[in-house]
PDB file of C-alpha atoms and ligand atoms in Angstrom:
ATOM      1  CA  MET A  12       8.687   4.146 -41.335  1.00 80.00           C
ATOM      2  CA  GLN A  13       9.385   2.012 -38.285  1.00 91.00           C
ATOM      3  CA  THR A  14       8.397   3.781 -35.057  1.00 95.00           C
ATOM      4  CA  PHE A  15      10.977   3.438 -32.323  1.00 98.00           C
ATOM      5  CA  SER A  16      10.043   3.925 -28.698  1.00 98.00           C
ATOM      6  CA  ILE A  17      10.948   3.268 -25.103  1.00 98.00           C
ATOM      7  CA  ALA A  18       9.113   2.938 -21.792  1.00 99.00           C
ATOM      8  CA  ILE A  19      10.558   2.825 -18.289  1.00 98.00           C
ATOM      9  CA  HIS A  20       9.243   2.285 -14.770  1.00 98.00           C
ATOM     10  CA  GLY A  21      10.549   3.027 -11.296  1.00 96.00           C
ATOM     11  CA  GLY A  22       8.158   0.777  -9.412  1.00 94.00           C
ATOM     12  CA  ALA A  23       4.427   0.259  -9.131  1.00 89.00           C
ATOM     13  CA  GLY A  24       3.043   1.734  -6.000  1.00 71.00           C
ATOM     14  CA  THR A  25       4.259   5.137  -5.044  1.00 67.00           C
ATOM     15  CA  LEU A  26       4.269   7.431  -2.113  1.00 68.00           C
ATOM     16  CA  VAL A  27       0.636   7.681  -1.104  1.00 70.00           C
ATOM     17  CA  LYS A  28      -0.674  10.920  -2.535  1.00 71.00           C
ATOM     18  CA  GLY A  29      -0.732  12.763   0.789  1.00 73.00           C
ATOM     19  CA  MET A  30       2.967  12.038   1.375  1.00 76.00           C
ATOM     20  CA  MET A  31       4.149  13.341  -1.962  1.00 82.00           C
ATOM     21  CA  THR A  32       5.530  16.859  -1.837  1.00 88.00           C
ATOM     22  CA  GLN A  33       5.956  19.065  -4.852  1.00 90.00           C
ATOM     23  CA  ASP A  34       9.740  18.884  -4.487  1.00 92.00           C
ATOM     24  CA  LEU A  35       9.773  15.102  -4.290  1.00 89.00           C
ATOM     25  CA  GLU A  36       7.463  14.768  -7.253  1.00 92.00           C
ATOM     26  CA  THR A  37       9.782  17.000  -9.250  1.00 95.00           C
ATOM     27  CA  ALA A  38      12.783  14.931  -8.157  1.00 95.00           C
ATOM     28  CA  TYR A  39      11.116  11.677  -9.262  1.00 94.00           C
ATOM     29  CA  LYS A  40      10.019  13.131 -12.571  1.00 97.00           C
ATOM     30  CA  ASN A  41      13.480  14.551 -13.253  1.00 98.00           C
ATOM     31  CA  ALA A  42      15.076  11.167 -12.502  1.00 98.00           C
ATOM     32  CA  LEU A  43      12.596   9.426 -14.796  1.00 98.00           C
ATOM     33  CA  LYS A  44      13.200  11.985 -17.544  1.00 98.00           C
ATOM     34  CA  LEU A  45      16.962  11.523 -17.297  1.00 98.00           C
ATOM     35  CA  ALA A  46      16.648   7.743 -17.589  1.00 98.00           C
ATOM     36  CA  LEU A  47      14.120   7.980 -20.414  1.00 98.00           C
ATOM     37  CA  ASP A  48      16.381  10.290 -22.392  1.00 98.00           C
ATOM     38  CA  GLN A  49      19.410   8.017 -21.936  1.00 98.00           C
ATOM     39  CA  GLY A  50      17.590   5.141 -23.583  1.00 98.00           C
ATOM     40  CA  TYR A  51      15.841   7.233 -26.199  1.00 98.00           C
ATOM     41  CA  LYS A  52      19.151   8.780 -27.287  1.00 98.00           C
ATOM     42  CA  VAL A  53      20.513   5.315 -28.008  1.00 98.00           C
ATOM     43  CA  LEU A  54      17.488   4.503 -30.191  1.00 98.00           C
ATOM     44  CA  ASP A  55      17.575   7.871 -31.941  1.00 98.00           C
ATOM     45  CA  GLN A  56      21.208   7.300 -32.902  1.00 98.00           C
ATOM     46  CA  GLY A  57      20.299   3.957 -34.440  1.00 98.00           C
ATOM     47  CA  GLY A  58      21.380   1.856 -31.458  1.00 98.00           C
ATOM     48  CA  SER A  59      19.736  -1.406 -30.443  1.00 98.00           C
ATOM     49  CA  ALA A  60      16.783  -1.875 -28.115  1.00 98.00           C
ATOM     50  CA  LEU A  61      19.121  -3.937 -25.931  1.00 98.00           C
ATOM     51  CA  ASP A  62      21.579  -1.043 -25.530  1.00 99.00           C
ATOM     52  CA  ALA A  63      18.684   1.338 -24.879  1.00 99.00           C
ATOM     53  CA  VAL A  64      17.114  -0.662 -22.038  1.00 98.00           C
ATOM     54  CA  GLU A  65      20.507  -1.151 -20.403  1.00 98.00           C
ATOM     55  CA  ALA A  66      21.244   2.583 -20.625  1.00 98.00           C
ATOM     56  CA  SER A  67      17.916   3.564 -19.048  1.00 98.00           C
ATOM     57  CA  VAL A  68      18.080   0.985 -16.277  1.00 98.00           C
ATOM     58  CA  LYS A  69      21.657   1.979 -15.392  1.00 98.00           C
ATOM     59  CA  GLU A  70      20.507   5.561 -14.954  1.00 98.00           C
ATOM     60  CA  LEU A  71      17.666   4.433 -12.662  1.00 98.00           C
ATOM     61  CA  GLU A  72      20.066   2.216 -10.688  1.00 97.00           C
ATOM     62  CA  ASN A  73      22.309   5.244 -10.168  1.00 97.00           C
ATOM     63  CA  SER A  74      19.471   7.210  -8.537  1.00 96.00           C
ATOM     64  CA  HIS A  75      18.872   6.683  -4.801  1.00 93.00           C
ATOM     65  CA  LEU A  76      15.165   7.350  -5.375  1.00 92.00           C
ATOM     66  CA  PHE A  77      14.504   3.876  -6.729  1.00 93.00           C
ATOM     67  CA  ASN A  78      14.878   0.414  -5.233  1.00 92.00           C
ATOM     68  CA  ALA A  79      17.659  -0.820  -7.503  1.00 94.00           C
ATOM     69  CA  GLY A  80      21.416  -0.346  -7.359  1.00 95.00           C
ATOM     70  CA  LYS A  81      21.954   2.700  -5.147  1.00 94.00           C
ATOM     71  CA  GLY A  82      18.977   3.014  -2.771  1.00 88.00           C
ATOM     72  CA  SER A  83      18.158  -0.713  -2.754  1.00 89.00           C
ATOM     73  CA  VAL A  84      16.040  -1.944   0.160  1.00 88.00           C
ATOM     74  CA  PHE A  85      17.504  -3.870   3.102  1.00 87.00           C
ATOM     75  CA  SER A  86      17.041  -7.603   3.438  1.00 86.00           C
ATOM     76  CA  ALA A  87      16.475  -9.282   6.853  1.00 85.00           C
ATOM     77  CA  ASN A  88      20.194  -9.435   7.614  1.00 84.00           C
ATOM     78  CA  GLU A  89      20.618  -5.700   6.913  1.00 86.00           C
ATOM     79  CA  THR A  90      22.404  -6.159   3.638  1.00 84.00           C
ATOM     80  CA  HIS A  91      21.500  -5.453   0.042  1.00 89.00           C
ATOM     81  CA  GLU A  92      20.854  -8.427  -2.197  1.00 93.00           C
ATOM     82  CA  MET A  93      20.148  -7.258  -5.698  1.00 96.00           C
ATOM     83  CA  ASP A  94      18.572  -9.035  -8.665  1.00 97.00           C
ATOM     84  CA  ALA A  95      18.510  -8.078 -12.352  1.00 98.00           C
ATOM     85  CA  SER A  96      17.809  -9.484 -15.790  1.00 98.00           C
ATOM     86  CA  ILE A  97      17.881  -8.532 -19.448  1.00 99.00           C
ATOM     87  CA  MET A  98      16.469 -10.173 -22.563  1.00 99.00           C
ATOM     88  CA  ASP A  99      16.885  -9.591 -26.284  1.00 99.00           C
ATOM     89  CA  GLY A 100      13.669 -10.186 -28.234  1.00 98.00           C
ATOM     90  CA  LYS A 101      15.553 -10.604 -31.503  1.00 98.00           C
ATOM     91  CA  ASN A 102      17.178 -13.904 -30.578  1.00 98.00           C
ATOM     92  CA  LEU A 103      15.670 -14.782 -27.165  1.00 98.00           C
ATOM     93  CA  LYS A 104      19.068 -14.464 -25.518  1.00 98.00           C
ATOM     94  CA  ALA A 105      18.821 -13.630 -21.832  1.00 99.00           C
ATOM     95  CA  GLY A 106      21.019 -12.976 -18.822  1.00 98.00           C
ATOM     96  CA  ALA A 107      20.175 -12.745 -15.136  1.00 98.00           C
ATOM     97  CA  ILE A 108      21.839 -12.410 -11.752  1.00 98.00           C
ATOM     98  CA  SER A 109      20.503 -12.549  -8.232  1.00 98.00           C
ATOM     99  CA  LEU A 110      21.637 -12.193  -4.623  1.00 97.00           C
ATOM    100  CA  ILE A 111      24.535  -9.929  -5.463  1.00 96.00           C
ATOM    101  CA  SER A 112      25.933  -7.026  -3.501  1.00 96.00           C
ATOM    102  CA  GLY A 113      28.510  -4.345  -4.137  1.00 96.00           C
ATOM    103  CA  ILE A 114      27.842  -4.062  -7.870  1.00 97.00           C
ATOM    104  CA  LYS A 115      26.833  -0.535  -8.909  1.00 97.00           C
ATOM    105  CA  ASN A 116      24.941  -1.602 -12.036  1.00 98.00           C
ATOM    106  CA  PRO A 117      23.466  -5.104 -11.678  1.00 98.00           C
ATOM    107  CA  VAL A 118      21.802  -4.830 -15.108  1.00 98.00           C
ATOM    108  CA  SER A 119      25.214  -4.688 -16.793  1.00 98.00           C
ATOM    109  CA  LEU A 120      26.321  -7.804 -14.950  1.00 98.00           C
ATOM    110  CA  ALA A 121      23.142  -9.547 -16.155  1.00 98.00           C
ATOM    111  CA  ARG A 122      24.051  -8.523 -19.693  1.00 98.00           C
ATOM    112  CA  ASP A 123      27.570  -9.851 -19.215  1.00 98.00           C
ATOM    113  CA  VAL A 124      26.146 -13.182 -18.074  1.00 98.00           C
ATOM    114  CA  MET A 125      24.180 -13.227 -21.332  1.00 98.00           C
ATOM    115  CA  GLU A 126      27.102 -12.268 -23.548  1.00 98.00           C
ATOM    116  CA  LYS A 127      30.226 -13.485 -21.780  1.00 98.00           C
ATOM    117  CA  SER A 128      29.197 -16.708 -20.057  1.00 98.00           C
ATOM    118  CA  GLU A 129      27.622 -19.839 -21.450  1.00 97.00           C
ATOM    119  CA  HIS A 130      24.827 -19.504 -18.874  1.00 98.00           C
ATOM    120  CA  VAL A 131      21.616 -17.546 -18.451  1.00 98.00           C
ATOM    121  CA  PHE A 132      21.438 -17.128 -14.684  1.00 98.00           C
ATOM    122  CA  LEU A 133      24.187 -16.740 -12.072  1.00 98.00           C
ATOM    123  CA  ALA A 134      23.432 -16.227  -8.378  1.00 98.00           C
ATOM    124  CA  GLY A 135      25.200 -15.186  -5.191  1.00 97.00           C
ATOM    125  CA  GLU A 136      28.891 -15.902  -4.694  1.00 97.00           C
ATOM    126  CA  GLY A 137      29.232 -17.369  -8.162  1.00 98.00           C
ATOM    127  CA  ALA A 138      27.775 -14.271  -9.782  1.00 98.00           C
ATOM    128  CA  MET A 139      30.115 -12.079  -7.791  1.00 97.00           C
ATOM    129  CA  GLN A 140      33.101 -14.224  -8.651  1.00 98.00           C
ATOM    130  CA  PHE A 141      32.125 -13.870 -12.322  1.00 98.00           C
ATOM    131  CA  ALA A 142      31.973 -10.082 -11.859  1.00 98.00           C
ATOM    132  CA  LYS A 143      35.433 -10.096 -10.249  1.00 98.00           C
ATOM    133  CA  GLU A 144      36.865 -12.033 -13.153  1.00 98.00           C
ATOM    134  CA  LEU A 145      35.452  -9.426 -15.515  1.00 98.00           C
ATOM    135  CA  GLY A 146      37.113  -6.666 -13.502  1.00 98.00           C
ATOM    136  CA  TYR A 147      34.010  -5.167 -11.908  1.00 98.00           C
ATOM    137  CA  LYS A 148      34.672  -2.657  -9.168  1.00 95.00           C
ATOM    138  CA  PHE A 149      32.921  -3.433  -5.870  1.00 96.00           C
ATOM    139  CA  GLU A 150      31.320  -0.526  -4.007  1.00 94.00           C
ATOM    140  CA  GLU A 151      31.206  -0.212  -0.220  1.00 93.00           C
ATOM    141  CA  ALA A 152      27.829  -0.861   1.437  1.00 90.00           C
ATOM    142  CA  SER A 153      27.651   2.868   2.170  1.00 91.00           C
ATOM    143  CA  TYR A 154      27.264   3.577  -1.555  1.00 93.00           C
ATOM    144  CA  PHE A 155      23.903   1.755  -1.569  1.00 92.00           C
ATOM    145  CA  TYR A 156      22.711   3.134   1.782  1.00 87.00           C
ATOM    146  CA  ASP A 157      19.617   5.309   1.913  1.00 86.00           C
ATOM    147  CA  ASP A 158      18.152   6.652   5.170  1.00 86.00           C
ATOM    148  CA  LEU A 159      14.547   6.040   4.286  1.00 81.00           C
ATOM    149  CA  ARG A 160      15.206   2.483   3.147  1.00 85.00           C
ATOM    150  CA  HIS A 161      17.002   1.816   6.407  1.00 87.00           C
ATOM    151  CA  GLN A 162      14.098   3.241   8.403  1.00 84.00           C
ATOM    152  CA  GLN A 163      11.677   1.026   6.459  1.00 81.00           C
ATOM    153  CA  TRP A 164      13.761  -1.963   7.483  1.00 85.00           C
ATOM    154  CA  LEU A 165      14.068  -0.874  11.149  1.00 85.00           C
ATOM    155  CA  ASP A 166      10.270  -0.595  11.284  1.00 84.00           C
ATOM    156  CA  ILE A 167       9.717  -4.263  10.514  1.00 84.00           C
ATOM    157  CA  LYS A 168      13.019  -6.015  11.199  1.00 83.00           C
ATOM    158  CA  ASP A 169      11.785  -7.803  14.316  1.00 78.00           C
ATOM    159  CA  SER A 170       8.664  -9.077  12.636  1.00 78.00           C
ATOM    160  CA  ASN A 171       8.483 -12.036  10.371  1.00 73.00           C
ATOM    161  CA  HIS A 172       7.147  -9.766   7.643  1.00 75.00           C
ATOM    162  CA  PHE A 173       8.647  -8.581   4.446  1.00 73.00           C
ATOM    163  CA  GLN A 174       7.147  -5.864   2.359  1.00 68.00           C
ATOM    164  CA  LEU A 175       7.209  -4.125  -0.920  1.00 61.00           C
ATOM    165  CA  ASP A 176       8.976  -0.842  -0.788  1.00 59.00           C
ATOM    166  CA  HIS A 177       5.592   0.344  -1.976  1.00 53.00           C
ATOM    167  CA  SER A 178       3.386  -1.291   0.608  1.00 49.00           C
ATOM    168  CA  ALA A 179       0.116   0.626   0.967  1.00 46.00           C
ATOM    169  CA  LYS A 180       0.447   0.587   4.743  1.00 47.00           C
ATOM    170  CA  LYS A 181       3.591   2.621   4.740  1.00 45.00           C
ATOM    171  CA  ASP A 182       4.670   6.074   3.827  1.00 39.00           C
ATOM    172  CA  SER A 183       7.173   4.217   1.719  1.00 45.00           C
ATOM    173  CA  LYS A 184       9.015   5.120  -1.375  1.00 41.00           C
ATOM    174  CA  PHE A 185       9.646   2.593  -3.960  1.00 52.00           C
ATOM    175  CA  GLY A 186      10.585   0.815  -6.759  1.00 79.00           C
ATOM    176  CA  THR A 187      12.095  -1.817  -8.746  1.00 93.00           C
ATOM    177  CA  VAL A 188      13.116  -0.369 -12.096  1.00 97.00           C
ATOM    178  CA  GLY A 189      12.784  -1.527 -15.664  1.00 98.00           C
ATOM    179  CA  ALA A 190      12.803  -0.557 -19.309  1.00 98.00           C
ATOM    180  CA  VAL A 191      11.411  -1.927 -22.570  1.00 99.00           C
ATOM    181  CA  ALA A 192      12.338  -0.594 -25.998  1.00 99.00           C
ATOM    182  CA  CYS A 193      11.705  -1.031 -29.704  1.00 98.00           C
ATOM    183  CA  ASP A 194      14.501   0.100 -32.040  1.00 98.00           C
ATOM    184  CA  LYS A 195      14.609   1.316 -35.645  1.00 98.00           C
ATOM    185  CA  ASP A 196      14.891  -2.277 -36.877  1.00 98.00           C
ATOM    186  CA  GLY A 197      11.782  -3.341 -34.976  1.00 98.00           C
ATOM    187  CA  ASN A 198      13.772  -5.360 -32.446  1.00 98.00           C
ATOM    188  CA  ILE A 199      12.574  -5.240 -28.850  1.00 98.00           C
ATOM    189  CA  ALA A 200      14.250  -5.841 -25.470  1.00 99.00           C
ATOM    190  CA  ALA A 201      13.491  -5.701 -21.754  1.00 99.00           C
ATOM    191  CA  ALA A 202      15.551  -5.148 -18.591  1.00 99.00           C
ATOM    192  CA  THR A 203      14.596  -5.173 -14.907  1.00 98.00           C
ATOM    193  CA  SER A 204      16.604  -4.467 -11.754  1.00 98.00           C
ATOM    194  CA  THR A 205      15.709  -4.470  -8.062  1.00 96.00           C
ATOM    195  CA  GLY A 206      16.797  -4.581  -4.457  1.00 93.00           C
ATOM    196  CA  GLY A 207      13.771  -6.810  -3.880  1.00 89.00           C
ATOM    197  CA  MET A 208      11.564  -6.439  -0.811  1.00 86.00           C
ATOM    198  CA  THR A 209      12.350  -4.910   2.585  1.00 85.00           C
ATOM    199  CA  ASN A 210      13.238  -7.501   5.257  1.00 84.00           C
ATOM    200  CA  LYS A 211      13.136 -10.349   2.719  1.00 86.00           C
ATOM    201  CA  LYS A 212      14.777 -13.509   3.975  1.00 89.00           C
ATOM    202  CA  TRP A 213      18.425 -14.055   3.222  1.00 89.00           C
ATOM    203  CA  GLY A 214      18.513 -15.818  -0.133  1.00 94.00           C
ATOM    204  CA  ARG A 215      15.020 -14.785  -1.249  1.00 94.00           C
ATOM    205  CA  VAL A 216      14.785 -14.256  -5.001  1.00 96.00           C
ATOM    206  CA  GLY A 217      11.874 -12.332  -6.529  1.00 95.00           C
ATOM    207  CA  ASP A 218      10.408 -12.198 -10.000  1.00 97.00           C
ATOM    208  CA  SER A 219      12.683  -9.488 -11.392  1.00 98.00           C
ATOM    209  CA  PRO A 220      15.590 -11.735 -12.453  1.00 98.00           C
ATOM    210  CA  MET A 221      13.335 -14.604 -13.522  1.00 98.00           C
ATOM    211  CA  ILE A 222      12.919 -14.790 -17.259  1.00 98.00           C
ATOM    212  CA  GLY A 223       9.217 -15.149 -17.969  1.00 98.00           C
ATOM    213  CA  ALA A 224       8.097 -13.900 -14.555  1.00 98.00           C
ATOM    214  CA  GLY A 225       9.404 -10.349 -14.113  1.00 98.00           C
ATOM    215  CA  ASN A 226      11.104  -9.889 -17.464  1.00 98.00           C
ATOM    216  CA  TYR A 227      10.649 -11.210 -20.994  1.00 99.00           C
ATOM    217  CA  ALA A 228      11.230 -10.217 -24.624  1.00 99.00           C
ATOM    218  CA  ASN A 229      10.336 -11.836 -27.914  1.00 99.00           C
ATOM    219  CA  ASN A 230      10.068  -9.894 -31.188  1.00 98.00           C
ATOM    220  CA  LYS A 231       7.087 -12.075 -32.128  1.00 98.00           C
ATOM    221  CA  THR A 232       4.973 -10.816 -29.221  1.00 98.00           C
ATOM    222  CA  CYS A 233       6.253  -8.253 -26.726  1.00 99.00           C
ATOM    223  CA  ALA A 234       8.896  -7.118 -24.269  1.00 99.00           C
ATOM    224  CA  ILE A 235       7.818  -6.807 -20.633  1.00 98.00           C
ATOM    225  CA  SER A 236       9.272  -5.542 -17.356  1.00 98.00           C
ATOM    226  CA  CYS A 237       7.238  -6.068 -14.177  1.00 98.00           C
ATOM    227  CA  THR A 238       7.080  -4.551 -10.722  1.00 96.00           C
ATOM    228  CA  GLY A 239       5.037  -5.673  -7.749  1.00 94.00           C
ATOM    229  CA  SER A 240       4.687  -8.462  -5.209  1.00 91.00           C
ATOM    230  CA  GLY A 241       7.281 -10.801  -6.664  1.00 93.00           C
ATOM    231  CA  GLU A 242       6.013 -14.029  -5.112  1.00 94.00           C
ATOM    232  CA  TYR A 243       2.729 -13.598  -7.003  1.00 95.00           C
ATOM    233  CA  PHE A 244       4.415 -12.484 -10.221  1.00 97.00           C
ATOM    234  CA  ILE A 245       6.495 -15.664 -10.159  1.00 98.00           C
ATOM    235  CA  ARG A 246       3.435 -17.850  -9.654  1.00 98.00           C
ATOM    236  CA  GLY A 247       1.550 -15.989 -12.389  1.00 98.00           C
ATOM    237  CA  VAL A 248       4.540 -16.235 -14.775  1.00 98.00           C
ATOM    238  CA  VAL A 249       3.336 -12.748 -15.563  1.00 98.00           C
ATOM    239  CA  ALA A 250       5.655 -11.496 -18.297  1.00 98.00           C
ATOM    240  CA  TYR A 251       5.360 -14.691 -20.328  1.00 98.00           C
ATOM    241  CA  ASP A 252       1.629 -14.839 -19.702  1.00 98.00           C
ATOM    242  CA  VAL A 253       1.213 -11.495 -21.487  1.00 98.00           C
ATOM    243  CA  ALA A 254       3.229 -12.862 -24.433  1.00 98.00           C
ATOM    244  CA  CYS A 255       1.104 -16.033 -24.494  1.00 98.00           C
ATOM    245  CA  LEU A 256      -2.164 -14.081 -24.604  1.00 98.00           C
ATOM    246  CA  ILE A 257      -0.847 -12.167 -27.612  1.00 98.00           C
ATOM    247  CA  GLU A 258       0.487 -15.253 -29.370  1.00 98.00           C
ATOM    248  CA  HIS A 259      -2.262 -17.743 -28.673  1.00 98.00           C
ATOM    249  CA  LYS A 260      -5.321 -15.614 -28.069  1.00 98.00           C
ATOM    250  CA  ASN A 261      -4.586 -12.913 -30.606  1.00 98.00           C
ATOM    251  CA  MET A 262      -4.962 -10.174 -28.014  1.00 98.00           C
ATOM    252  CA  SER A 263      -3.472  -6.745 -28.596  1.00 98.00           C
ATOM    253  CA  LEU A 264      -0.582  -5.608 -26.394  1.00 98.00           C
ATOM    254  CA  ALA A 265      -2.950  -3.409 -24.378  1.00 98.00           C
ATOM    255  CA  GLU A 266      -5.589  -6.123 -23.944  1.00 98.00           C
ATOM    256  CA  ALA A 267      -3.104  -8.793 -22.884  1.00 98.00           C
ATOM    257  CA  SER A 268      -1.282  -6.531 -20.405  1.00 98.00           C
ATOM    258  CA  SER A 269      -4.543  -5.377 -18.906  1.00 98.00           C
ATOM    259  CA  GLU A 270      -5.948  -8.913 -18.599  1.00 98.00           C
ATOM    260  CA  VAL A 271      -2.908  -9.974 -16.571  1.00 98.00           C
ATOM    261  CA  ILE A 272      -2.602  -6.891 -14.327  1.00 98.00           C
ATOM    262  CA  HIS A 273      -6.269  -6.063 -13.784  1.00 98.00           C
ATOM    263  CA  LYS A 274      -7.550  -9.607 -13.597  1.00 98.00           C
ATOM    264  CA  ARG A 275      -5.169 -12.545 -13.316  1.00 98.00           C
ATOM    265  CA  ILE A 276      -2.626 -11.157 -10.818  1.00 97.00           C
ATOM    266  CA  LEU A 277      -5.414  -9.689  -8.669  1.00 96.00           C
ATOM    267  CA  GLU A 278      -7.162 -13.051  -8.588  1.00 98.00           C
ATOM    268  CA  LEU A 279      -3.942 -14.586  -7.294  1.00 97.00           C
ATOM    269  CA  GLY A 280      -3.737 -11.905  -4.584  1.00 94.00           C
ATOM    270  CA  GLY A 281      -0.816  -9.951  -6.005  1.00 92.00           C
ATOM    271  CA  ASP A 282      -0.459  -6.294  -6.830  1.00 92.00           C
ATOM    272  CA  GLY A 283       1.763  -4.274  -9.114  1.00 94.00           C
ATOM    273  CA  GLY A 284       2.144  -3.302 -12.721  1.00 96.00           C
ATOM    274  CA  LEU A 285       4.203  -3.752 -15.853  1.00 98.00           C
ATOM    275  CA  ILE A 286       5.445  -1.940 -18.909  1.00 98.00           C
ATOM    276  CA  ALA A 287       5.069  -3.572 -22.314  1.00 99.00           C
ATOM    277  CA  ILE A 288       6.148  -2.830 -25.867  1.00 98.00           C
ATOM    278  CA  ASP A 289       5.780  -4.595 -29.214  1.00 98.00           C
ATOM    279  CA  SER A 290       7.789  -4.536 -32.431  1.00 98.00           C
ATOM    280  CA  GLN A 291       5.573  -1.788 -33.891  1.00 98.00           C
ATOM    281  CA  GLY A 292       6.590   0.425 -30.974  1.00 98.00           C
ATOM    282  CA  ASN A 293       3.189   0.289 -29.234  1.00 98.00           C
ATOM    283  CA  ILE A 294       3.356   0.703 -25.466  1.00 98.00           C
ATOM    284  CA  ALA A 295       1.092  -0.380 -22.575  1.00 98.00           C
ATOM    285  CA  MET A 296       1.726   0.430 -18.886  1.00 98.00           C
ATOM    286  CA  PRO A 297      -1.064  -0.998 -16.699  1.00 97.00           C
ATOM    287  CA  PHE A 298      -0.884  -1.098 -12.872  1.00 96.00           C
ATOM    288  CA  ASN A 299      -3.375  -1.913 -10.132  1.00 94.00           C
ATOM    289  CA  THR A 300      -1.716   0.148  -7.391  1.00 91.00           C
ATOM    290  CA  GLU A 301      -2.268   3.813  -6.593  1.00 88.00           C
ATOM    291  CA  GLY A 302       0.521   4.796  -8.910  1.00 91.00           C
ATOM    292  CA  MET A 303       3.533   3.619 -10.864  1.00 94.00           C
ATOM    293  CA  TYR A 304       6.565   5.760 -11.590  1.00 95.00           C
ATOM    294  CA  ARG A 305       6.665   5.602 -15.350  1.00 98.00           C
ATOM    295  CA  ALA A 306       7.645   7.360 -18.567  1.00 98.00           C
ATOM    296  CA  LYS A 307       7.509   6.731 -22.288  1.00 98.00           C
ATOM    297  CA  LYS A 308       8.748   8.350 -25.429  1.00 98.00           C
ATOM    298  CA  SER A 309       8.315   7.544 -29.094  1.00 98.00           C
ATOM    299  CA  SER A 310       9.686   8.746 -32.443  1.00 98.00           C
ATOM    300  CA  ASN A 311       6.160   9.853 -33.370  1.00 96.00           C
ATOM    301  CA  GLY A 312       6.528  12.713 -30.895  1.00 97.00           C
ATOM    302  CA  MET A 313       4.705  11.189 -27.919  1.00 98.00           C
ATOM    303  CA  GLU A 314       6.344  11.756 -24.519  1.00 98.00           C
ATOM    304  CA  GLU A 315       4.824  11.270 -21.094  1.00 98.00           C
ATOM    305  CA  ILE A 316       6.129  11.114 -17.529  1.00 98.00           C
ATOM    306  CA  SER A 317       3.637  10.210 -14.821  1.00 96.00           C
ATOM    307  CA  ILE A 318       3.284   8.879 -11.297  1.00 93.00           C
ATOM    308  CA  TYR A 319      -0.401   8.484 -10.386  1.00 90.00           C
ATOM    309  CA  SER A 320      -3.203   7.128 -12.511  1.00 84.00           C
TER     310      SER A 320
HETATM  311  N1  LIG B  21       9.021  -7.329  -7.887  1.00 65.51           N
HETATM  312  C1  LIG B  21      10.044  -6.965  -6.938  1.00 65.51           C
HETATM  313  C2  LIG B  21      10.377  -8.174  -6.087  1.00 65.51           C
HETATM  314  O1  LIG B  21       9.477  -8.884  -5.686  1.00 65.51           O
HETATM  315  C3  LIG B  21       9.655  -5.840  -6.048  1.00 65.51           C
HETATM  316  C4  LIG B  21       9.182  -4.557  -6.721  1.00 65.51           C
HETATM  317  O2  LIG B  21       8.653  -4.603  -7.821  1.00 65.51           O
HETATM  318  O3  LIG B  21       9.363  -3.478  -6.146  1.00 65.51           O
HETATM  319  O4  LIG B  21      11.517  -8.384  -5.790  1.00 65.51           O
END
């Protein structure tokens, strides 16, 4: 019988161990569990991998604990500019948006770009105009506001630096979010959503909405959602690189994911992690940071929620 399964992440790099309190750890794990269950429920009821990854990512976007939707980091001009993407491994259809604000669930807008426009990628004003035409409600900036995110921005706003919400230097909290799933029909999908990096320049786009860099899905190989230093993940074409190693070098999902995260991206100077799934429901979740908020669940009874390695 086909195994169905799902994996999610809430960012690679976590609060450094000393900063993590028992209460916070419980809060993160509860939020991960909630998001995991949303996606798993879809799969269990016979729904598609695409519906499952959207459901999980929406739940993570709705939590202020993660750097996506509510709780997104601040860009250099003290606004939120969010990016998201989604891809269906069954037919290689994809949708992405970047540089948007006011939208509660960017992942759903990415899906609408995929299904309701003739394009793959819409950015900025055009993406928001598209959302308006579809009747999206726009939230006030206060909906996305989070004290800690704002403090992270205040700390570096006068510098020319931008940083991951999970920079090792900082007592930061993190994370871009993502999900990958394999459904009862053996179809796979991936979705990724982020507020990007603190103090990023106006107009900066990271890897998360870029098909092939931060997000990718193809039934033939794997579905991938990345998190980490986006500039490096773009240059490493990380998500597609994992798929290529499987397709052309016959590597297993675990080998290919590990080669990219523990070798190739490090050689480039980047850090982060990814979650990966294949059409047999196998899962890999490598990261080269101190931790990665992550969870996985499979119809064979496996369930795991973890933060550190
Ligand atoms: N990859 C994201 C970006 O560069 C950041 C993250 O993973 O937290 O926008």
